[in-house]
Amino acid sequence: MFRITEFKVEYRKVPIGLDIDKPRFSWTMTSSKQEVKQQEYRIRVRDQARLVWDSGICQSDVSHLIEYDGSCLEPLKSYQVSLEVSNNYGEKASSLSSFETGLMDYRNMKADWITVNSKGRDEIPIFRKTFKLKSEVAKARIYASALGVYELSLNDNKVGDSYFAPGWTCYHHRIQYQTYDVTEMLKETSKDYKLDITVANGWYKGIFGLESSPNNYGDRVASIAYVRVEYADGGIDEFGTDSSWSCFTGQTVTSEMYLGEHIDKTISETELGKVETYSYPKTVLIAQENEQVKITKRFKAIEKIVTPKGETVLDFGQNLTGFISCVLKQPKGTRITIKHAEVLDKEGNFYTENLRAAKPEDVFICSGEEDVFTPKFTFHGFRYIAIEGLIDAWGMKDFTACALHTDMEETGTFTCSNTKVNRLQQNIEWGQRSNFLDIPTDCPQRDERLGWTGDAQVFARTAAFNFNTALFFTKWLKDLAVEQTRKSGVPYVVPNILGEADAATGWGDAATIIPWTMYLVYGDKRILEHQYESMKNWVEYIHSKAQGPELWQQGFHFGDWVALDKEEGSDRVGATDVYFIASAFYAYSTSLLMETAKVLNKEEDATKYRQLYQRIIADFRDEYITKKGRLVSETQTGCILTLNFDLAEEKDRPRILKALVENLNRHDNHLVTGFLGTPYLCQTLTENGYHQLAGEVFLKEDYPSWLYTVNMGATTMWERWNSINPDRNFDESGMNSFNHYAYGAIGDWMYQKLAGIRLIEPAYKRFMIKPEPIHGITWVDASFTSVYGIIRSKWRFEKNIFSLDIEVPVNTEAEIWLIHSEKPVLVGSGSYHFEFVTGQSI
Ligand code: BGC
């Protein structure tokens, strides 16, 4: 059976509200046969009966990101897409899809921004319009956005299932609007309808940032919405936000992301008065670019604890980002406070000191009837809650922890014979779920939750194994480009609410490393095209800092952040010379820019940056590697970066490798690396003939190591190796999050080396399965859903019998490297089983 399994438009199934002139089509196929390749495809796009594009019969085995090339797409229109394919066995398959364009131009948002003058008070306004329908509705859409975060409801029912719309972008330049299909909610022609837009402060006006200051973007919230109803009889009704709307306050009294939400079920609505139109530009409006934030999992408490201090605590068993939803029947006026924490302290008490200025407390006032409390506009990082104020009987089942994050497609699975490694994999995944909340955040719990560029950069490759991050990073990278300046480079955080500062190495390199990673994983050249200027500006920025030799040797840097080999006088910057690191990343970013220029056929730039790269390398060697091949900064991270970024001459590599191995040995084969060295540690060892040592470092269970955190009960990745010390005391730096994903970057090595899933060509059009077993693990079963379909590697190595089961998607080819073999077996699509006896150990 040959069939099309998924047919997507711009990575989405049947999207609406798409504002892309040339949307791209991608599909995956399966077949019961082997070695299947698409021979031909044909795509036709119709606007009802009118054909707007016919690709013609294309002979190609590419089934990913085929660009629309028909007549100009019109706004607010649904287009039907048909796809026909045939394969090398002469079999045919077909599929249908559709997409709907959005406003395409801000002028089609036929509405005004509206706000309310709340006279300095901080209410949460509900903007309201009532309306009637004329006849049977065929199609109804609402296009909406806000300065703040908003929720739409129709007759008190939430529209859609997303949270924190319009998401976080650099608002003064780009604000997303969302498109809602409300056809099904407008089925009763005779009814009176009430459309509410509730707007809370959110990132726009709320308390946010390292200083916990309000009004980061503006001092009043506002909303904009355009409603368009198409009737079955062909008529159209439309209206938008304007001064005729009214404004109320409701039961959501206050809500701040750092401070929680206050919901009072005893109060009734009060009218705040007429709304005012607000002259905020509409030119900044853009369609939703990534997947929205949704509740993706729900947890019931696993234990009720009364702590030594007497706190009533529920344990949900998983550290996560989200909020508690509860159903309670308590006497009228009962005030319930729900506090949130990631950990209990050594004594078993509720611990919130690491949250710094954040005070994540949701307050619920009961009506006396059965109340359902679910916050709308706040989120917390927590595993435990402490509940105060309950009077009448209640049970653990009344409370549900809702995990929220950007709803990306899950693409990776990894399990193996070691249950602690399996927990680590889950922790990496939860680090990602918890911190991919519309933007890549450093942490979800304390007074921070910012888009730190360095954290995102080190984790991007692993992230793209576990979830499809193409749209997530497409959106965020556009903000990065907007926030970047020639003068100060790439800001520390994107969106930047920290103000102007000079850029830092390893952080600003998000500008080059992430687009390149996205290109490799998804084969998406458009990301490179969009980001090219930004990538170039980043390299040019560093170049402007190079005075004399082509090295970056000035300014402040975070360096090998929170490494255990500390720089003198700092408890945060690792011991590796920061200018050495800066110059190493300068070389690496320049090499990625040079590769990008080649991919985009920019010959002149490719030559220019190749020459620049050669100068950097030459100056790096002069400055940091002695004539006899000794590295000046012989830390673990120093050696790792030099080897991994290929900065040393061939003749000098053995000595540097030796220095790395000796350094590890001195630490009883434990790592001491920070944010910038850790991601490449095991990879560098594996690629330089020390795979078993990589395995040993990886499987260490005592401090400091990945599995040490698992042994200490971690359910997410920690910010520091010593977030909890072996004596169970917390690190007391004031910077101690239990949900930071950076050290989860080891996931890349687990997929690429332990499971052996490695790309050869972008988008995994051609890839390798090359498992590299280590002592202590007898089997691995991993899969990765590439844009061509599922790649699977499942191996077992026991009693000298090695077996391997693999899956190769249609349209791709794989090199299978069986252990101890000199050359690969080449296969096309299909499932394969290999099994043999080997006399050799691993
Ligand atoms: C964040 C980090 C970030 C760092 C920069 C911290 O406060 O939590 O993850 O990269 O600052 O130094």
Coordinates of C-alpha atoms in Angstrom, one line a residue, residues 421-675:
V421 CA 18.8 7.7 31.3
N422 CA 15.1 7.4 30.3
R423 CA 14.2 9.7 33.2
L424 CA 16.9 12.1 31.9
Q425 CA 15.3 12.0 28.5
Q426 CA 12.0 12.9 30.1
N427 CA 13.6 15.7 32.0
I428 CA 15.1 17.1 28.8
E429 CA 11.7 17.0 27.2
W430 CA 10.1 18.7 30.2
G431 CA 12.8 21.3 30.2
Q432 CA 11.7 22.0 26.7
R433 CA 7.9 21.9 27.3
S434 CA 8.3 24.2 30.3
N435 CA 10.4 26.7 28.5
F436 CA 9.1 26.8 24.9
L437 CA 6.3 29.1 26.0
D438 CA 5.8 31.1 22.8
I439 CA 9.5 32.2 23.0
P440 CA 12.4 30.1 24.3
T441 CA 12.7 31.2 27.9
D442 CA 15.5 30.5 30.4
C443 CA 13.1 29.4 33.1
P444 CA 9.4 29.5 33.9
Q445 CA 9.3 30.3 37.6
R446 CA 11.4 33.2 39.0
D447 CA 11.3 36.9 38.1
E448 CA 13.0 36.2 34.8
R449 CA 11.4 33.9 32.1
L450 CA 13.2 35.8 29.3
G451 CA 14.3 34.8 25.9
W452 CA 18.0 34.4 26.7
T453 CA 19.7 33.9 23.4
G454 CA 22.5 31.7 24.8
D455 CA 20.2 29.2 26.4
A456 CA 18.2 28.9 23.2
Q457 CA 21.4 28.5 21.1
V458 CA 22.9 25.6 23.1
F459 CA 19.7 23.7 23.2
A460 CA 18.4 24.3 19.6
R461 CA 19.7 21.1 18.1
T462 CA 18.3 18.8 20.9
A463 CA 15.0 20.7 20.8
A464 CA 14.6 19.9 17.1
F465 CA 14.9 16.2 17.9
N466 CA 12.1 16.2 20.5
F467 CA 9.7 18.6 18.8
N468 CA 9.2 20.3 15.5
T469 CA 10.6 23.7 16.2
A470 CA 10.6 25.1 12.7
L471 CA 7.8 27.6 13.2
F472 CA 8.7 28.3 16.8
F473 CA 12.2 29.5 15.8
T474 CA 11.1 31.1 12.6
K475 CA 9.0 33.5 14.6
W476 CA 11.6 34.1 17.4
L477 CA 14.5 34.6 14.9
K478 CA 12.5 37.3 13.2
D479 CA 12.3 39.1 16.5
L480 CA 16.0 38.6 17.1
A481 CA 16.7 40.2 13.7
V482 CA 14.5 43.2 14.6
E483 CA 16.1 43.7 18.0
Q484 CA 19.6 43.4 16.7
T485 CA 21.6 46.5 15.9
R486 CA 24.8 47.2 14.2
K487 CA 26.0 49.1 17.2
S488 CA 25.2 46.7 20.0
G489 CA 24.8 43.4 18.2
V490 CA 22.3 40.8 19.3
P491 CA 20.7 41.5 22.7
Y492 CA 21.1 39.1 25.6
V493 CA 17.3 38.5 25.5
V494 CA 14.8 38.5 22.7
P495 CA 12.3 40.2 22.9
N496 CA 14.6 42.7 24.5
I497 CA 13.2 44.3 27.5
L498 CA 16.6 44.7 29.3
G499 CA 17.6 47.7 27.3
E500 CA 20.7 48.3 25.3
A501 CA 23.9 46.5 26.3
D502 CA 26.8 45.1 24.4
A503 CA 26.4 41.6 23.0
A504 CA 28.0 38.5 24.5
T505 CA 29.7 35.6 22.8
G506 CA 27.8 32.3 22.8
W507 CA 24.6 34.3 23.3
G508 CA 24.6 36.5 20.2
D509 CA 25.7 33.5 18.2
A510 CA 22.0 32.4 18.4
A511 CA 21.8 34.6 15.3
T512 CA 23.9 32.2 13.2
I513 CA 23.7 28.8 15.0
I514 CA 19.9 28.5 15.2
P515 CA 19.0 29.4 11.5
W516 CA 21.7 27.0 10.4
T517 CA 20.4 24.3 12.7
M518 CA 16.9 24.8 11.4
Y519 CA 18.2 24.6 7.8
L520 CA 19.9 21.3 8.6
V521 CA 17.0 19.7 10.3
Y522 CA 14.2 20.9 8.1
G523 CA 15.9 21.8 4.9
D524 CA 14.2 25.2 5.1
K525 CA 16.1 27.7 3.0
R526 CA 13.6 30.4 3.6
I527 CA 14.7 30.6 7.2
L528 CA 18.3 31.2 5.9
E529 CA 17.0 33.8 3.5
H530 CA 15.1 35.6 6.1
Q531 CA 17.9 35.5 8.6
Y532 CA 20.8 36.2 6.2
E533 CA 21.2 39.9 7.0
S534 CA 20.9 39.1 10.7
M535 CA 23.6 36.4 10.5
K536 CA 25.8 38.7 8.5
N537 CA 25.2 41.6 10.9
W538 CA 26.2 39.4 13.8
V539 CA 29.5 38.4 12.2
E540 CA 30.2 42.0 11.1
Y541 CA 29.5 43.2 14.6
I542 CA 32.1 40.9 16.0
H543 CA 34.5 41.9 13.2
S544 CA 34.0 45.6 14.4
K545 CA 35.2 44.5 17.8
A546 CA 38.4 42.9 16.4
Q547 CA 41.2 45.4 16.7
G548 CA 44.5 44.3 15.5
P549 CA 44.3 40.5 15.3
E550 CA 41.0 39.1 14.0
L551 CA 39.9 38.1 17.5
W552 CA 37.2 39.2 19.9
Q553 CA 39.1 40.3 22.9
Q554 CA 37.0 43.0 24.6
G555 CA 33.9 43.7 26.6
F556 CA 31.8 41.6 29.0
H557 CA 31.0 38.0 28.4
F558 CA 29.0 35.4 30.2
G559 CA 31.6 32.9 29.1
D560 CA 31.2 29.2 30.1
W561 CA 28.3 30.3 32.3
V562 CA 27.9 28.5 35.6
A563 CA 30.8 26.0 34.9
L564 CA 32.2 24.4 38.0
D565 CA 35.8 25.4 37.2
K566 CA 35.2 29.0 38.1
E567 CA 37.0 32.1 37.0
E568 CA 38.8 33.8 39.8
G569 CA 36.5 36.1 41.7
S570 CA 33.3 34.9 40.0
D571 CA 30.9 32.2 40.9
R572 CA 29.2 32.3 37.5
V573 CA 31.7 32.7 34.8
G574 CA 33.7 29.5 34.2
A575 CA 37.5 29.3 34.2
T576 CA 37.9 29.2 30.4
D577 CA 39.3 32.5 29.1
V578 CA 36.3 34.5 27.9
Y579 CA 38.1 36.1 25.0
F580 CA 39.3 32.7 23.9
I581 CA 35.7 31.5 23.9
A582 CA 34.6 34.7 22.1
S583 CA 37.2 34.2 19.4
A584 CA 36.3 30.5 19.0
F585 CA 32.6 31.4 18.5
Y586 CA 33.6 34.2 16.2
A587 CA 35.3 31.6 14.0
Y588 CA 32.4 29.2 14.2
S589 CA 29.7 31.8 13.4
T590 CA 31.8 33.0 10.5
S591 CA 32.1 29.5 9.1
L592 CA 28.3 29.1 9.4
L593 CA 27.8 32.4 7.6
M594 CA 30.2 31.2 4.9
E595 CA 28.2 28.0 4.5
T596 CA 24.9 29.9 4.4
A597 CA 26.3 32.2 1.7
K598 CA 27.1 29.1 -0.4
V599 CA 23.6 27.6 0.1
L600 CA 22.0 30.9 -1.0
N601 CA 24.4 31.2 -4.0
K602 CA 26.0 34.4 -2.7
E603 CA 29.3 33.7 -4.2
E604 CA 31.0 37.0 -3.3
D605 CA 30.0 36.7 0.3
A606 CA 31.1 33.1 0.4
T607 CA 34.5 34.1 -0.7
K608 CA 34.7 37.1 1.6
Y609 CA 33.7 35.1 4.7
R610 CA 36.0 32.2 3.8
Q611 CA 38.8 34.7 3.8
L612 CA 37.7 36.2 7.1
Y613 CA 37.4 32.8 8.6
Q614 CA 40.9 31.9 7.5
R615 CA 42.2 35.1 9.2
I616 CA 40.4 34.3 12.4
I617 CA 41.8 30.8 12.5
A618 CA 45.3 32.0 11.8
D619 CA 45.1 34.6 14.5
F620 CA 43.4 32.2 16.9
R621 CA 46.3 29.7 16.5
D622 CA 48.9 32.5 17.0
E623 CA 47.3 33.7 20.1
Y624 CA 45.9 30.6 21.8
I625 CA 47.9 27.6 20.7
T626 CA 51.7 27.5 21.3
K627 CA 54.2 26.4 18.7
K628 CA 54.3 23.0 20.4
G629 CA 50.6 22.6 20.3
R630 CA 49.6 23.5 23.9
L631 CA 46.4 25.2 24.3
V632 CA 46.5 28.4 26.4
S633 CA 43.2 27.7 28.1
E634 CA 43.4 24.0 28.8
T635 CA 40.1 23.7 30.6
Q636 CA 37.6 21.1 29.5
T637 CA 35.6 23.7 27.7
G638 CA 38.7 25.2 26.1
C639 CA 39.7 21.8 24.6
I640 CA 36.2 21.0 23.6
L641 CA 35.6 24.2 21.7
T642 CA 39.0 24.0 20.0
L643 CA 38.4 20.4 18.8
N644 CA 34.8 20.7 18.0
F645 CA 35.0 24.0 16.1
D646 CA 38.1 22.6 14.4
L647 CA 40.3 25.5 15.3
A648 CA 43.7 23.7 15.7
E649 CA 46.1 22.4 13.1
E650 CA 45.9 18.7 12.6
K651 CA 49.3 18.1 14.2
D652 CA 48.1 19.9 17.4
R653 CA 44.9 18.0 17.9
P654 CA 46.3 15.0 19.7
R655 CA 47.9 17.1 22.4
I656 CA 44.7 19.1 22.9
L657 CA 42.7 15.9 23.1
K658 CA 45.1 14.5 25.6
A659 CA 44.7 17.6 27.7
L660 CA 40.9 17.1 27.6
V661 CA 41.2 13.5 28.6
E662 CA 43.7 14.2 31.4
N663 CA 41.5 17.0 32.7
L664 CA 38.5 14.6 32.8
N665 CA 40.7 12.0 34.5
R666 CA 41.7 14.5 37.1
H667 CA 38.1 14.9 37.9
D668 CA 37.5 11.2 38.0
N669 CA 35.9 11.5 34.6
H670 CA 33.4 14.1 35.7
L671 CA 32.5 17.1 33.7
V672 CA 33.1 20.6 35.1
T673 CA 31.7 22.4 32.0
G674 CA 29.2 25.2 31.8
F675 CA 26.6 26.4 29.3

